[in-house]
Amino acid sequence: MTPPDAVGATSVLAELAREVVGLRREAEVLAVALETGRHVVLEGPPGSGKSTLLRGLSRLSARRVLFVEGNAELTPARLVGGFDPALVLEAGYSADTFLEGPLIEALRGDGWLYVEELNRVPEETLNVLVTVLAEGELHVPRLGRIPAAPGFRLVAAMNPFDAIGTARVSQAIADRLCRIAIGYQGEDAERRIVEQVTGRSGELPELMVALVRATRDHPDLRIGASVRAAIDATLLADGLTSLREEATPTRDTLLDAAVAALSGRVTLEDGSARTAEEIVEELLDRLLTPPSRPEREDARPDDVPGAPPAGAPPGGDGATPGGNRHAGRRPAERTFGRDLLAAVHEDFTAVSPEVGTLDLDAFEALMREDADAALALLHDLARATDPVLRARARRLAARLTIGLARSGTPRRAGVRRLTALPGGRREGDLDLERTVDRMAGRRRPEDSDLVVRTWRGAQQSLALLVDHSGSMRGRALALAGVSTAAMMVASEGRARCSVIAFAGGARVIQDAGRPRGQGAVLDDLFGLHGGGLTNLADALRAASAQLRASPSGRRVAIALSDCLATAGTEPAGALSGIDCLHVLGTSAEPDAVRAGRDLARRAGGRFVLLDSVASVPRQIAPLLAS
Amino acid sequence: MKTRAGVLRELGSNWEVIELDLDPPGPGEVLIRFVAAGFCHSDEHLRHGDIVPRFPIVGGHEGAGIIEEVGVGVTRVEVGDHVVCSFIPSCGHCRFCSTGQQNLCDQGATILEGCLPDGTFRFHADGQDFGGMCMLGTFAQRSVISEMSCVKVDKDLPLEKAVLVGCGVPTGWGSAVYAAGTTPGDTVVIYGIGGIGINSVQGAAHAGASNVVAVDPLPMKREKAEELGATHSFETAEQAHEAIQQLTRGVGADHAIITVDVVNEDVVGEAFEAIRKGGDVVVTGLADPTKVTVQVSGAMMTLFQKTLKGTLFGSSNPMYDIPKLLGMYQAGQLKLDELVTKTYTLDQLNEGYDDLLAGKNIRGVLLHDAA
């Protein structure tokens, strides 16, 4: 075994510089950190070269790297390893019957354990790593103590933009790691990478690098594409060009390549109602068209739903079928002119002094002063006749709503716990010890003997019922939006959830079986119009149908309503298939409160009278956790 | 100043995009920068001789834009105003304007001449005067027009949608609402679902017709008609006739509206057949002026007391109906966004008309890109 300090940092780095474009400083820090026995976390967006760097370094210093993909399914057992059930039954617990996981391999054999996406690793699993880092050894029941070999290193990687499905890495682990931040490389470096990997040069790699870089600044994208996408796009475009026997790639060929390479790699901004394909197409057209008409940006921004993208190329292919693509997505609805908005909201002219403007500073000031009034105004602006203002307001409303929901929904409420569940379940890690106990000496386990450890909390399905009878404007819409977002945020990745809007009848906005983006759901919600009647019973039946379609678990419905049913049958009679119904009261009228309380009690749920928009997530978090 | 414009030099020629000289606005006139123009069949009629203008002429009579300069004595608009143009001016005090028939304003006499009310022209090139279709010429990036053609609209309305209420929408909508006088419970049949007919469908539905029957050979158009309010749609007049007989227990339609591209004897005859006793046929579409396109049995007309009438601009009053229709758009009642099938640049003018003739579009809209 080579002791760690034998790594000749200087020669390795010189070698590395030939293979890895750029990242010289980061490579130096990483090499020295590992050489001096430190554990490291590499933080950077996907495709910024984290793995390339580590692989290069490990090969040159002749170290094994054990790659572990961090995700929600990474249980301690998968990291550490476990006893082979069949062998245990034959030979009992011993080192021979233990199948070592990557952590033990790394501990024993001087390897580097590389955990990608560290912030997606569940807390229970992270705790195992903390012990190893703290004690320099691992204790496995019935196997014993495994000390870390001198060359053992933990290298973790994480993506700083990642907020969905990630938990904050705890201080205990952060305190034991050196952090190396790796950003995107410069345009030149990225172009060199693409040229080096693809063997192509000239305009095509240049265009694809520019395209990929543009995705990182696009307002509708939270995470842009990496240089890997540029590599793929270049190769695809090149291949398609020869397949289609084109002298130079046409726009369509470039688009096909770009969409295939990029659209799955970018992450939409919270609340964006657009698709990744649309954004890739827009950016490509922008790059293909010389910037000749700057004034267009203002007159007709690219974010107006249904409007032709600004700067659509003049070529035949580029003429935008403005109406067609979006036609039928949502029928035209009532919009509000500026006079009306000014008459209803005293702050309107401050927030939108001119046609097409939304003054963010003024809006934020209003938010600080009176969040409810600000949100009510914003939701009316999301219905403005002015298409530019409407698009901006919608985007802001969706983002703010999801932001509010995220900040107000405690993580604990949604954290899943590993729990041992007896009785023949087939999913999860086998809890061998308990299973053997239950077998009580029999040779073969029966189904009911099996104990598995699995995630609890995944087994809940939720249905949110949004009442849009009466005037669905301003505050009511803001309440509905935040409640929906809070539920979607809390159930991210663990519960199936459906959203149903109802007035005289019920309409499924989000089907539990076919989840859509949060942005699209909110966009639909913001487009809701008041109907006259409140038919709670029909809505409950629709919720029940959604919940019944869920495979298993507790079926919880949450109704956002004043509960004063004016149509349909008695709501309490429509509760079949719903295990629990919580009621979020929207009206403080004594009759409404009584009706809501009554219904919730009969349905085994709780009644919460919503007070302000901003506190909605906090108010409903306990309902989502139970 | 100079401006680029789509022009027709003579009967049967193609659209040509050339640069023209543009005079400053005279008294009562304004300089307008067009943001959007509509592709209406009437401009194409110029090319084919169904309407005979003075050549050469700048095409386009649906336009929406922004006022950049006003001449002496202009009172209706000011610089910066957003305007939807009316294809027929309204002076406000001729016999027709003052009796609620602005669509027949005497100032409309020269709309095919394309000169301004004083009889002179503002577009010139190579020593020649160019008229502007309907005194507008909205296929030009900029034009000088009479203030009588201007209808001021709210600035927060998207001009590329509002442009449609300059001609196509009120013509179709008004044909059903005003000219036909549709009332709740009526049965209305509309022949030809283009930029006009689709709005007759909307108008008939708004007026409360129980049966709105759309007739068009193209499936895309029938589908659109049903999206915007038609209760039934058929490929042929014959199929429609049979359905109307069933729907009305053999009585016939209350109103028939003819909005086909080029009106001929056949469709007028079919419409005349389809209506009930005391019903009416409204002829909105245009035809070759030298041809006889209406020929019906006078005896039937008398005995069944049928009415056969023409309408211009759907018998709407531009100054009243243009803002009203935009209000209905804001209220979500009148669909405009759904009408626009495709947008074009000025250089794609011929392509836009090819698509129109091929029946590809409900409405095509030209988006000007001049700064």
CSV table of N, CA and C in Angstrom, one decimal, chain B residues 11-127:
chain,number,residue,atom,x,y,z
B,11,LEU,N,-53.3,44.9,-61.7
B,11,LEU,CA,-54.2,43.8,-61.5
B,11,LEU,C,-53.4,42.5,-61.8
B,12,GLY,N,-53.5,41.5,-60.9
B,12,GLY,CA,-52.9,40.2,-61.1
B,12,GLY,C,-51.4,40.2,-60.8
B,13,SER,N,-50.8,41.3,-60.4
B,13,SER,CA,-49.4,41.2,-60.1
B,13,SER,C,-49.2,40.7,-58.7
B,14,ASN,N,-48.0,40.3,-58.3
B,14,ASN,CA,-47.7,39.8,-57.0
B,14,ASN,C,-47.5,41.0,-56.1
B,15,TRP,N,-47.5,40.7,-54.7
B,15,TRP,CA,-47.2,41.8,-53.8
B,15,TRP,C,-45.7,42.0,-53.9
B,16,GLU,N,-45.3,43.3,-53.8
B,16,GLU,CA,-43.9,43.7,-53.9
B,16,GLU,C,-43.6,44.6,-52.7
B,17,VAL,N,-42.5,44.3,-52.0
B,17,VAL,CA,-42.1,45.2,-50.9
B,17,VAL,C,-41.1,46.2,-51.4
B,18,ILE,N,-41.4,47.5,-51.4
B,18,ILE,CA,-40.5,48.5,-51.9
B,18,ILE,C,-40.4,49.7,-50.9
B,19,GLU,N,-39.5,50.6,-51.2
B,19,GLU,CA,-39.4,51.7,-50.3
B,19,GLU,C,-40.2,52.9,-51.0
B,20,LEU,N,-40.9,53.6,-50.2
B,20,LEU,CA,-41.7,54.7,-50.7
B,20,LEU,C,-41.3,56.0,-49.9
B,21,ASP,N,-41.6,57.1,-50.6
B,21,ASP,CA,-41.5,58.4,-49.8
B,21,ASP,C,-42.8,58.7,-49.2
B,22,LEU,N,-42.7,59.2,-48.0
B,22,LEU,CA,-44.0,59.5,-47.2
B,22,LEU,C,-44.0,60.9,-46.8
B,23,ASP,N,-45.1,61.7,-47.2
B,23,ASP,CA,-45.2,63.1,-46.9
B,23,ASP,C,-45.6,63.2,-45.4
B,24,PRO,N,-45.2,64.4,-44.8
B,24,PRO,CA,-45.7,64.6,-43.4
B,24,PRO,C,-47.2,64.8,-43.4
B,25,PRO,N,-47.8,64.6,-42.2
B,25,PRO,CA,-49.3,64.8,-42.1
B,25,PRO,C,-49.7,66.2,-42.4
B,26,GLY,N,-50.8,66.3,-43.2
B,26,GLY,CA,-51.4,67.6,-43.4
B,26,GLY,C,-52.5,67.9,-42.4
B,27,PRO,N,-53.3,68.9,-42.6
B,27,PRO,CA,-54.3,69.2,-41.6
B,27,PRO,C,-55.3,68.1,-41.4
B,28,GLY,N,-55.6,67.8,-40.2
B,28,GLY,CA,-56.5,66.7,-39.9
B,28,GLY,C,-55.9,65.3,-40.1
B,29,GLU,N,-54.6,65.2,-40.4
B,29,GLU,CA,-54.0,63.9,-40.6
B,29,GLU,C,-52.9,63.6,-39.6
B,30,VAL,N,-52.6,62.3,-39.5
B,30,VAL,CA,-51.6,61.9,-38.5
B,30,VAL,C,-50.6,60.9,-39.1
B,31,LEU,N,-49.4,60.9,-38.6
B,31,LEU,CA,-48.4,59.9,-39.0
B,31,LEU,C,-48.5,58.8,-38.0
B,32,ILE,N,-48.7,57.6,-38.5
B,32,ILE,CA,-48.9,56.4,-37.6
B,32,ILE,C,-47.8,55.4,-38.0
B,33,ARG,N,-47.2,54.8,-36.9
B,33,ARG,CA,-46.3,53.6,-37.1
B,33,ARG,C,-47.2,52.4,-36.8
B,34,PHE,N,-47.3,51.6,-37.9
B,34,PHE,CA,-48.1,50.4,-37.7
B,34,PHE,C,-47.3,49.3,-36.9
B,35,VAL,N,-48.0,48.7,-35.9
B,35,VAL,CA,-47.3,47.6,-35.2
B,35,VAL,C,-47.8,46.3,-35.8
B,36,ALA,N,-49.0,46.3,-36.2
B,36,ALA,CA,-49.6,45.0,-36.8
B,36,ALA,C,-50.6,45.3,-37.9
B,37,ALA,N,-50.7,44.4,-38.8
B,37,ALA,CA,-51.7,44.6,-39.9
B,37,ALA,C,-52.3,43.2,-40.1
B,38,GLY,N,-53.5,43.2,-40.5
B,38,GLY,CA,-54.2,41.9,-40.7
B,38,GLY,C,-54.2,41.5,-42.2
B,39,PHE,N,-54.1,40.2,-42.4
B,39,PHE,CA,-54.2,39.7,-43.8
B,39,PHE,C,-55.7,39.5,-44.0
B,40,CYS,N,-56.4,40.3,-44.8
B,40,CYS,CA,-57.8,40.2,-45.0
B,40,CYS,C,-58.0,39.9,-46.5
B,41,HIS,N,-59.0,39.1,-46.7
B,41,HIS,CA,-59.2,38.7,-48.1
B,41,HIS,C,-59.4,39.9,-49.0
B,42,SER,N,-60.0,41.0,-48.5
B,42,SER,CA,-60.3,42.2,-49.4
B,42,SER,C,-59.0,42.7,-50.1
B,43,ASP,N,-57.9,42.6,-49.4
B,43,ASP,CA,-56.7,43.1,-50.1
B,43,ASP,C,-56.3,42.1,-51.3
B,44,GLU,N,-56.6,40.9,-51.1
B,44,GLU,CA,-56.3,39.9,-52.1
B,44,GLU,C,-57.3,40.1,-53.2
B,45,HIS,N,-58.5,40.5,-52.9
B,45,HIS,CA,-59.5,40.8,-53.9
B,45,HIS,C,-59.0,41.9,-54.9
B,46,LEU,N,-58.2,42.8,-54.4
B,46,LEU,CA,-57.6,43.8,-55.3
B,46,LEU,C,-56.8,43.2,-56.4
B,47,ARG,N,-56.1,42.2,-56.0
B,47,ARG,CA,-55.2,41.5,-56.9
B,47,ARG,C,-55.9,40.7,-58.0
B,48,HIS,N,-57.1,40.2,-57.6
B,48,HIS,CA,-57.8,39.4,-58.5
B,48,HIS,C,-59.0,40.1,-59.2
B,49,GLY,N,-59.2,41.4,-58.9
B,49,GLY,CA,-60.2,42.1,-59.6
B,49,GLY,C,-61.6,42.0,-59.1
B,50,ASP,N,-61.7,41.4,-57.9
B,50,ASP,CA,-63.1,41.4,-57.3
B,50,ASP,C,-63.4,42.7,-56.6
B,51,ILE,N,-62.3,43.5,-56.4
B,51,ILE,CA,-62.5,44.9,-56.0
B,51,ILE,C,-61.5,45.6,-56.9
B,52,VAL,N,-62.0,46.7,-57.5
B,52,VAL,CA,-61.0,47.4,-58.5
B,52,VAL,C,-60.6,48.7,-57.9
B,53,PRO,N,-59.4,48.8,-57.4
B,53,PRO,CA,-58.9,50.0,-56.9
B,53,PRO,C,-58.1,50.9,-57.9
B,54,ARG,N,-57.6,52.0,-57.5
B,54,ARG,CA,-56.7,52.7,-58.3
B,54,ARG,C,-55.3,52.1,-58.1
B,55,PHE,N,-54.6,51.8,-59.1
B,55,PHE,CA,-53.2,51.3,-59.0
B,55,PHE,C,-52.2,52.4,-59.2
B,56,PRO,N,-51.0,52.4,-58.7
B,56,PRO,CA,-50.5,51.4,-57.7
B,56,PRO,C,-51.1,51.8,-56.3
B,57,ILE,N,-51.1,50.7,-55.5
B,57,ILE,CA,-51.7,51.0,-54.2
B,57,ILE,C,-50.9,50.2,-53.1
B,58,VAL,N,-50.8,50.8,-51.9
B,58,VAL,CA,-50.2,50.1,-50.8
B,58,VAL,C,-51.4,49.3,-50.1
B,59,GLY,N,-51.1,48.0,-49.9
B,59,GLY,CA,-52.2,47.2,-49.4
B,59,GLY,C,-52.4,47.3,-47.9
B,60,GLY,N,-53.4,46.6,-47.4
B,60,GLY,CA,-53.6,46.6,-46.0
B,60,GLY,C,-54.6,47.6,-45.5
B,61,HIS,N,-55.7,47.1,-44.9
B,61,HIS,CA,-56.7,48.0,-44.4
B,61,HIS,C,-57.1,47.6,-43.0
B,62,GLU,N,-56.4,46.6,-42.4
B,62,GLU,CA,-56.5,46.3,-41.0
B,62,GLU,C,-55.2,46.7,-40.4
B,63,GLY,N,-55.3,47.7,-39.5
B,63,GLY,CA,-54.0,48.1,-38.9
B,63,GLY,C,-54.2,48.6,-37.5
B,64,ALA,N,-53.1,48.4,-36.7
B,64,ALA,CA,-53.1,49.0,-35.3
B,64,ALA,C,-51.7,49.5,-35.1
B,65,GLY,N,-51.6,50.7,-34.5
B,65,GLY,CA,-50.3,51.3,-34.4
B,65,GLY,C,-50.3,52.4,-33.4
B,66,ILE,N,-49.2,53.2,-33.5
B,66,ILE,CA,-49.0,54.2,-32.5
B,66,ILE,C,-48.8,55.5,-33.2
B,67,ILE,N,-49.5,56.6,-32.8
B,67,ILE,CA,-49.4,57.9,-33.4
B,67,ILE,C,-48.0,58.5,-33.1
B,68,GLU,N,-47.4,58.9,-34.2
B,68,GLU,CA,-46.0,59.5,-34.0
B,68,GLU,C,-46.0,61.0,-34.3
B,69,GLU,N,-47.0,61.5,-35.0
B,69,GLU,CA,-47.0,62.9,-35.3
B,69,GLU,C,-48.4,63.3,-35.7
B,70,VAL,N,-48.9,64.5,-35.3
B,70,VAL,CA,-50.2,64.9,-35.7
B,70,VAL,C,-50.1,66.2,-36.5
B,71,GLY,N,-51.0,66.3,-37.5
B,71,GLY,CA,-51.1,67.5,-38.3
B,71,GLY,C,-51.9,68.6,-37.6
B,72,VAL,N,-52.0,69.8,-38.3
B,72,VAL,CA,-52.8,70.9,-37.8
B,72,VAL,C,-54.2,70.5,-37.6
B,73,GLY,N,-54.8,70.9,-36.5
B,73,GLY,CA,-56.2,70.8,-36.3
B,73,GLY,C,-56.7,69.4,-35.9
B,74,VAL,N,-55.7,68.5,-35.6
B,74,VAL,CA,-56.1,67.1,-35.2
B,74,VAL,C,-56.6,67.2,-33.7
B,75,THR,N,-57.8,66.7,-33.4
B,75,THR,CA,-58.3,66.7,-32.1
B,75,THR,C,-58.6,65.3,-31.5
B,76,ARG,N,-58.7,64.3,-32.4
B,76,ARG,CA,-59.2,63.0,-31.9
B,76,ARG,C,-58.1,62.2,-31.2
B,77,VAL,N,-56.9,62.4,-31.6
B,77,VAL,CA,-55.8,61.6,-31.1
B,77,VAL,C,-54.6,62.5,-30.8
B,78,GLU,N,-53.6,62.1,-30.0
B,78,GLU,CA,-52.4,62.8,-29.8
B,78,GLU,C,-51.2,61.8,-30.0
B,79,VAL,N,-50.0,62.4,-30.0
B,79,VAL,CA,-48.8,61.6,-30.2
B,79,VAL,C,-48.7,60.6,-29.0
B,80,GLY,N,-48.4,59.4,-29.4
B,80,GLY,CA,-48.2,58.3,-28.4
B,80,GLY,C,-49.5,57.5,-28.2
B,81,ASP,N,-50.6,58.0,-28.7
B,81,ASP,CA,-51.9,57.2,-28.6
B,81,ASP,C,-51.8,55.9,-29.3
B,82,HIS,N,-52.4,54.9,-28.8
B,82,HIS,CA,-52.6,53.6,-29.5
B,82,HIS,C,-53.9,53.7,-30.2
B,83,VAL,N,-53.8,53.2,-31.5
B,83,VAL,CA,-55.0,53.4,-32.4
B,83,VAL,C,-55.2,52.1,-33.1
B,84,VAL,N,-56.5,51.8,-33.2
B,84,VAL,CA,-56.9,50.7,-34.2
B,84,VAL,C,-57.6,51.5,-35.3
B,85,CYS,N,-57.2,51.2,-36.5
B,85,CYS,CA,-57.7,51.9,-37.7
B,85,CYS,C,-59.1,51.3,-38.1
B,86,SER,N,-60.0,52.1,-38.5
B,86,SER,CA,-61.2,51.7,-39.1
B,86,SER,C,-61.0,51.7,-40.6
B,87,PHE,N,-61.5,50.7,-41.3
B,87,PHE,CA,-61.3,50.7,-42.7
B,87,PHE,C,-62.2,51.6,-43.4
B,88,ILE,N,-63.1,52.2,-42.7
B,88,ILE,CA,-63.9,53.2,-43.3
B,88,ILE,C,-63.9,54.4,-42.3
B,89,PRO,N,-63.6,55.6,-42.8
B,89,PRO,CA,-63.5,56.7,-41.9
B,89,PRO,C,-64.9,57.1,-41.4
B,90,SER,N,-64.9,57.8,-40.3
B,90,SER,CA,-66.2,58.3,-39.9
B,90,SER,C,-66.0,59.8,-39.5
B,91,CYS,N,-66.7,60.6,-40.4
B,91,CYS,CA,-66.5,62.1,-40.2
B,91,CYS,C,-67.3,62.6,-39.1
B,92,GLY,N,-68.4,61.9,-38.8
B,92,GLY,CA,-69.2,62.3,-37.6
B,92,GLY,C,-70.4,63.2,-37.9
B,93,HIS,N,-70.4,63.8,-39.1
B,93,HIS,CA,-71.6,64.7,-39.3
B,93,HIS,C,-72.2,64.6,-40.7
B,94,CYS,N,-71.9,63.6,-41.5
B,94,CYS,CA,-72.6,63.4,-42.7
B,94,CYS,C,-74.0,62.8,-42.3
B,95,ARG,N,-74.8,62.6,-43.3
B,95,ARG,CA,-76.2,62.1,-43.0
B,95,ARG,C,-76.1,60.7,-42.4
B,96,PHE,N,-75.1,59.9,-42.8
B,96,PHE,CA,-75.1,58.5,-42.3
B,96,PHE,C,-74.4,58.4,-41.0
B,97,CYS,N,-73.3,59.2,-40.8
B,97,CYS,CA,-72.7,59.2,-39.4
B,97,CYS,C,-73.7,59.7,-38.4
B,98,SER,N,-74.5,60.7,-38.8
B,98,SER,CA,-75.3,61.3,-37.8
B,98,SER,C,-76.6,60.5,-37.6
B,99,THR,N,-76.8,59.4,-38.3
B,99,THR,CA,-78.0,58.6,-38.1
B,99,THR,C,-77.5,57.2,-37.7
B,100,GLY,N,-76.4,57.1,-37.1
B,100,GLY,CA,-76.0,55.8,-36.6
B,100,GLY,C,-75.6,54.8,-37.6
B,101,GLN,N,-75.1,55.3,-38.8
B,101,GLN,CA,-74.6,54.3,-39.8
B,101,GLN,C,-73.2,54.8,-40.2
B,102,GLN,N,-72.4,54.9,-39.3
B,102,GLN,CA,-71.0,55.3,-39.6
B,102,GLN,C,-70.3,54.5,-40.6
B,103,ASN,N,-70.7,53.2,-40.7
B,103,ASN,CA,-70.1,52.3,-41.7
B,103,ASN,C,-70.4,52.8,-43.1
B,104,LEU,N,-71.3,53.7,-43.3
B,104,LEU,CA,-71.7,54.2,-44.6
B,104,LEU,C,-71.2,55.7,-44.8
B,105,CYS,N,-70.3,56.1,-43.9
B,105,CYS,CA,-69.9,57.5,-44.0
B,105,CYS,C,-69.5,58.0,-45.4
B,106,ASP,N,-69.9,59.2,-45.7
B,106,ASP,CA,-69.7,59.7,-47.1
B,106,ASP,C,-68.2,59.8,-47.4
B,107,GLN,N,-67.4,59.9,-46.3
B,107,GLN,CA,-65.9,60.0,-46.6
B,107,GLN,C,-65.4,58.7,-47.1
B,108,GLY,N,-66.1,57.7,-47.0
B,108,GLY,CA,-65.7,56.4,-47.5
B,108,GLY,C,-65.6,56.3,-49.0
B,109,ALA,N,-66.1,57.3,-49.7
B,109,ALA,CA,-66.2,57.3,-51.1
B,109,ALA,C,-64.9,57.0,-51.8
B,110,THR,N,-63.8,57.4,-51.2
B,110,THR,CA,-62.5,57.2,-51.9
B,110,THR,C,-61.6,56.1,-51.3
B,111,ILE,N,-62.2,55.2,-50.6
B,111,ILE,CA,-61.4,54.2,-50.0
B,111,ILE,C,-60.7,53.3,-51.0
B,112,LEU,N,-61.2,53.2,-52.2
B,112,LEU,CA,-60.5,52.4,-53.2
B,112,LEU,C,-59.6,53.2,-54.1
B,113,GLU,N,-59.8,54.5,-54.0
B,113,GLU,CA,-58.9,55.5,-54.6
B,113,GLU,C,-57.6,55.5,-53.8
B,114,GLY,N,-57.8,55.4,-52.5
B,114,GLY,CA,-56.7,55.4,-51.6
B,114,GLY,C,-56.1,56.8,-51.3
B,115,CYS,N,-56.8,57.8,-51.7
B,115,CYS,CA,-56.3,59.1,-51.4
B,115,CYS,C,-56.8,59.6,-50.0
B,116,LEU,N,-56.3,60.7,-49.5
B,116,LEU,CA,-56.8,61.2,-48.2
B,116,LEU,C,-58.0,62.1,-48.5
B,117,PRO,N,-58.8,62.5,-47.5
B,117,PRO,CA,-60.0,63.3,-47.8
B,117,PRO,C,-59.9,64.5,-48.7
B,118,ASP,N,-58.6,65.1,-48.7
B,118,ASP,CA,-58.5,66.2,-49.6
B,118,ASP,C,-58.2,65.8,-51.0
B,119,GLY,N,-58.2,64.5,-51.3
B,119,GLY,CA,-58.0,64.1,-52.7
B,119,GLY,C,-56.6,63.9,-53.1
B,120,THR,N,-55.6,64.1,-52.2
B,120,THR,CA,-54.2,63.9,-52.6
B,120,THR,C,-53.6,62.7,-51.9
B,121,PHE,N,-52.4,62.4,-52.3
B,121,PHE,CA,-51.7,61.2,-51.8
B,121,PHE,C,-50.5,61.5,-51.0
B,122,ARG,N,-50.2,60.6,-50.0
B,122,ARG,CA,-49.0,60.8,-49.2
B,122,ARG,C,-47.8,59.9,-49.6
B,123,PHE,N,-48.1,58.8,-50.2
B,123,PHE,CA,-47.1,57.8,-50.6
B,123,PHE,C,-46.7,58.2,-52.1
B,124,HIS,N,-45.3,58.2,-52.3
B,124,HIS,CA,-44.9,58.4,-53.7
B,124,HIS,C,-43.6,57.6,-53.9
B,125,ALA,N,-43.4,57.3,-55.2
B,125,ALA,CA,-42.2,56.7,-55.7
B,125,ALA,C,-42.1,56.8,-57.2
B,126,ASP,N,-40.9,57.1,-57.6
B,126,ASP,CA,-40.6,57.2,-59.1
B,126,ASP,C,-41.6,58.2,-59.7
B,127,GLY,N,-41.9,59.3,-59.1
B,127,GLY,CA,-42.8,60.3,-59.6
B,127,GLY,C,-44.2,59.8,-59.7
